[in-house]
DNA sequence: AAGATTTAAGAGTATTTAGTCGCAAAACAA
DNA sequence: TTGTTTTGCGACTAAATACTCTTAAATCTT
């Protein structure tokens, strides 16, 4: 069950990494993140550009440049990131791919899929980068293979 | 949020259509299904071959040939179909794509993803083709755009 | 037996997603 | 002001997914 594209997965992992570095001042270079998480530098760069353009990250060029969260990790939620990287309609898709599937013209699995999507969306809505970062730090979780 | 591949979506829609035709005797031709559901004939054929090879369908060639469910629609569940078309490990994937993510080596969202997956899997497990077919017939639902 | 109908199977094409490369632009350092 | 570091951006390549086409095999009809 592949729910998120590679770009989104990489972006999420990278942002959680940033959240674990909250005590550092200044910017964290993309090169460092790419190395630590074993993600292609150029691919990561593209995802970060999207996140910068959408207000999640702040970037700075030149020596000691890099990226940084544009607001406290407590105020950035999974849903924000996914909406930017996957599109605003991420949680509006029909399981059977039928266009316009909804209350008025449902597909045969609309009822249970609606509930499942709502539950998932809620989790994405309340889970912050800070929470995930703390989990990684406290429980020594990994962010790469 | 694309959860199922096109092949699986087409297969599901086609099987539900078959379930709505339970009063007909004999085989239903792939050509008819392809036309009724507006799905490419050849593409559908490949998916049906997989389903035939895995015991969901029975097929017969020649005039008045076609396919038919290999057992009562009451005994075929969404989960059976998805497992065949998407792979047995469909519900075992990590949201962040980390290999070996599980209780022992979880990712930062493993806990809630595990719960969400289990709930979904349960729905897939208890929803039969008969149930979906009846819904389509009774509530006059559509199976194509 | 010959021709028509229908699934089986594999090769080939197109589109989407994933990943790479090279160079421009910004900022710093000597 | 020249060279170095770092992000920005567009073009390019590769791989996966989706789709099409052709031919073979099975079965029926006449």
Short mmCIF file of N, CA and C in Angstrom, two decimals, chain A residues 12-62:
data_model
loop_
_atom_site.label_atom_id
_atom_site.label_comp_id
_atom_site.label_asym_id
_atom_site.label_seq_id
_atom_site.Cartn_x
_atom_site.Cartn_y
_atom_site.Cartn_z
N UNK A 12 9.29 14.40 4.20
CA UNK A 12 8.87 14.17 5.59
C UNK A 12 10.05 13.76 6.45
N UNK A 13 10.79 12.79 5.96
CA UNK A 13 11.93 12.31 6.75
C UNK A 13 12.91 13.44 6.99
N UNK A 14 13.15 14.25 5.98
CA UNK A 14 14.10 15.36 6.11
C UNK A 14 13.59 16.40 7.11
N UNK A 15 12.31 16.69 7.06
CA UNK A 15 11.75 17.69 7.98
C UNK A 15 11.80 17.18 9.42
N UNK A 16 11.54 15.88 9.61
CA UNK A 16 11.63 15.33 10.96
C UNK A 16 13.08 15.43 11.44
N UNK A 17 14.01 15.18 10.53
CA UNK A 17 15.42 15.33 10.91
C UNK A 17 15.69 16.76 11.37
N UNK A 18 15.19 17.73 10.61
CA UNK A 18 15.36 19.13 11.00
C UNK A 18 14.78 19.37 12.39
N UNK A 19 13.62 18.75 12.65
CA UNK A 19 12.98 18.94 13.95
C UNK A 19 13.84 18.38 15.08
N UNK A 20 14.62 17.35 14.77
CA UNK A 20 15.48 16.78 15.83
C UNK A 20 16.69 17.69 16.09
N UNK A 21 16.94 18.64 15.21
CA UNK A 21 18.11 19.52 15.33
C UNK A 21 17.73 20.88 15.91
N UNK A 22 16.65 20.93 16.64
CA UNK A 22 16.10 22.23 17.06
C UNK A 22 17.06 23.05 17.94
N UNK A 23 18.04 22.40 18.57
CA UNK A 23 18.94 23.16 19.44
C UNK A 23 20.06 23.85 18.67
N UNK A 24 20.23 23.47 17.40
CA UNK A 24 21.27 24.12 16.60
C UNK A 24 20.79 25.47 16.11
N UNK A 25 21.70 26.42 16.03
CA UNK A 25 21.32 27.73 15.50
C UNK A 25 21.72 27.76 14.02
N UNK A 26 21.12 28.67 13.26
CA UNK A 26 21.47 28.83 11.85
C UNK A 26 20.86 27.75 10.97
N UNK A 27 21.43 27.65 9.79
CA UNK A 27 20.87 26.76 8.79
C UNK A 27 21.55 25.41 8.76
N UNK A 28 20.80 24.42 8.30
CA UNK A 28 21.35 23.08 8.11
C UNK A 28 21.47 22.87 6.60
N UNK A 29 22.63 22.47 6.13
CA UNK A 29 22.83 22.34 4.68
C UNK A 29 22.13 21.10 4.12
N UNK A 30 21.67 21.22 2.88
CA UNK A 30 21.00 20.09 2.24
C UNK A 30 21.97 18.92 2.10
N UNK A 31 23.25 19.26 1.87
CA UNK A 31 24.27 18.22 1.77
C UNK A 31 24.32 17.34 3.01
N UNK A 32 24.24 17.99 4.17
CA UNK A 32 24.29 17.22 5.42
C UNK A 32 23.08 16.29 5.53
N UNK A 33 21.90 16.83 5.26
CA UNK A 33 20.68 16.03 5.37
C UNK A 33 20.72 14.86 4.39
N UNK A 34 21.13 15.18 3.16
CA UNK A 34 21.22 14.16 2.12
C UNK A 34 22.13 13.02 2.56
N UNK A 35 23.24 13.38 3.20
CA UNK A 35 24.20 12.36 3.65
C UNK A 35 23.64 11.56 4.83
N UNK A 36 23.13 12.27 5.81
CA UNK A 36 22.64 11.63 7.03
C UNK A 36 21.48 10.68 6.74
N UNK A 37 20.59 11.09 5.83
CA UNK A 37 19.40 10.28 5.57
C UNK A 37 19.55 9.40 4.33
N UNK A 38 20.70 9.51 3.69
CA UNK A 38 20.96 8.70 2.50
C UNK A 38 19.90 8.92 1.41
N UNK A 39 19.69 10.19 1.10
CA UNK A 39 18.75 10.57 0.05
C UNK A 39 19.51 11.39 -0.99
N UNK A 40 19.22 11.15 -2.26
CA UNK A 40 19.89 11.88 -3.34
C UNK A 40 19.82 13.39 -3.14
N UNK A 41 20.98 14.02 -3.17
CA UNK A 41 21.07 15.46 -2.95
C UNK A 41 20.17 16.27 -3.87
N UNK A 42 20.25 15.97 -5.18
CA UNK A 42 19.48 16.77 -6.13
C UNK A 42 17.97 16.57 -6.00
N UNK A 43 17.62 15.33 -5.72
CA UNK A 43 16.19 15.04 -5.56
C UNK A 43 15.64 15.78 -4.36
N UNK A 44 16.40 15.73 -3.27
CA UNK A 44 16.01 16.39 -2.03
C UNK A 44 15.88 17.90 -2.26
N UNK A 45 16.83 18.43 -3.00
CA UNK A 45 16.84 19.86 -3.29
C UNK A 45 15.52 20.31 -3.92
N UNK A 46 15.04 19.53 -4.88
CA UNK A 46 13.80 19.90 -5.54
C UNK A 46 12.63 19.92 -4.57
N UNK A 47 12.55 18.91 -3.72
CA UNK A 47 11.47 18.85 -2.74
C UNK A 47 11.56 20.05 -1.78
N UNK A 48 12.78 20.36 -1.35
CA UNK A 48 12.96 21.49 -0.43
C UNK A 48 12.55 22.81 -1.09
N UNK A 49 12.81 22.93 -2.38
CA UNK A 49 12.41 24.16 -3.07
C UNK A 49 10.91 24.35 -2.99
N UNK A 50 10.17 23.26 -3.21
CA UNK A 50 8.71 23.33 -3.10
C UNK A 50 8.30 23.74 -1.69
N UNK A 51 8.97 23.15 -0.70
CA UNK A 51 8.61 23.47 0.69
C UNK A 51 8.98 24.91 1.05
N UNK A 52 10.06 25.40 0.49
CA UNK A 52 10.46 26.79 0.71
C UNK A 52 9.44 27.74 0.08
N UNK A 53 9.08 27.42 -1.18
CA UNK A 53 8.12 28.27 -1.88
C UNK A 53 6.76 28.30 -1.18
N UNK A 54 6.47 27.27 -0.39
CA UNK A 54 5.18 27.19 0.27
C UNK A 54 5.22 27.53 1.77
N UNK A 55 6.32 28.16 2.17
CA UNK A 55 6.35 28.72 3.52
C UNK A 55 6.70 27.77 4.65
N UNK A 56 7.05 26.52 4.32
CA UNK A 56 7.43 25.59 5.38
C UNK A 56 8.89 25.80 5.78
N UNK A 57 9.73 26.05 4.78
CA UNK A 57 11.16 26.24 5.03
C UNK A 57 11.60 27.65 4.67
N UNK A 58 12.72 28.02 5.26
CA UNK A 58 13.41 29.24 4.90
C UNK A 58 14.77 28.78 4.40
N UNK A 59 15.26 29.39 3.33
CA UNK A 59 16.56 28.94 2.82
C UNK A 59 17.54 30.10 2.72
N UNK A 60 18.80 29.77 2.69
CA UNK A 60 19.83 30.80 2.60
C UNK A 60 21.01 30.22 1.84
N UNK A 61 21.53 30.99 0.86
CA UNK A 61 22.63 30.48 0.05
C UNK A 61 23.97 30.90 0.60
N UNK A 62 24.99 30.26 0.07
CA UNK A 62 26.36 30.62 0.43
C UNK A 62 26.86 29.84 1.62
#
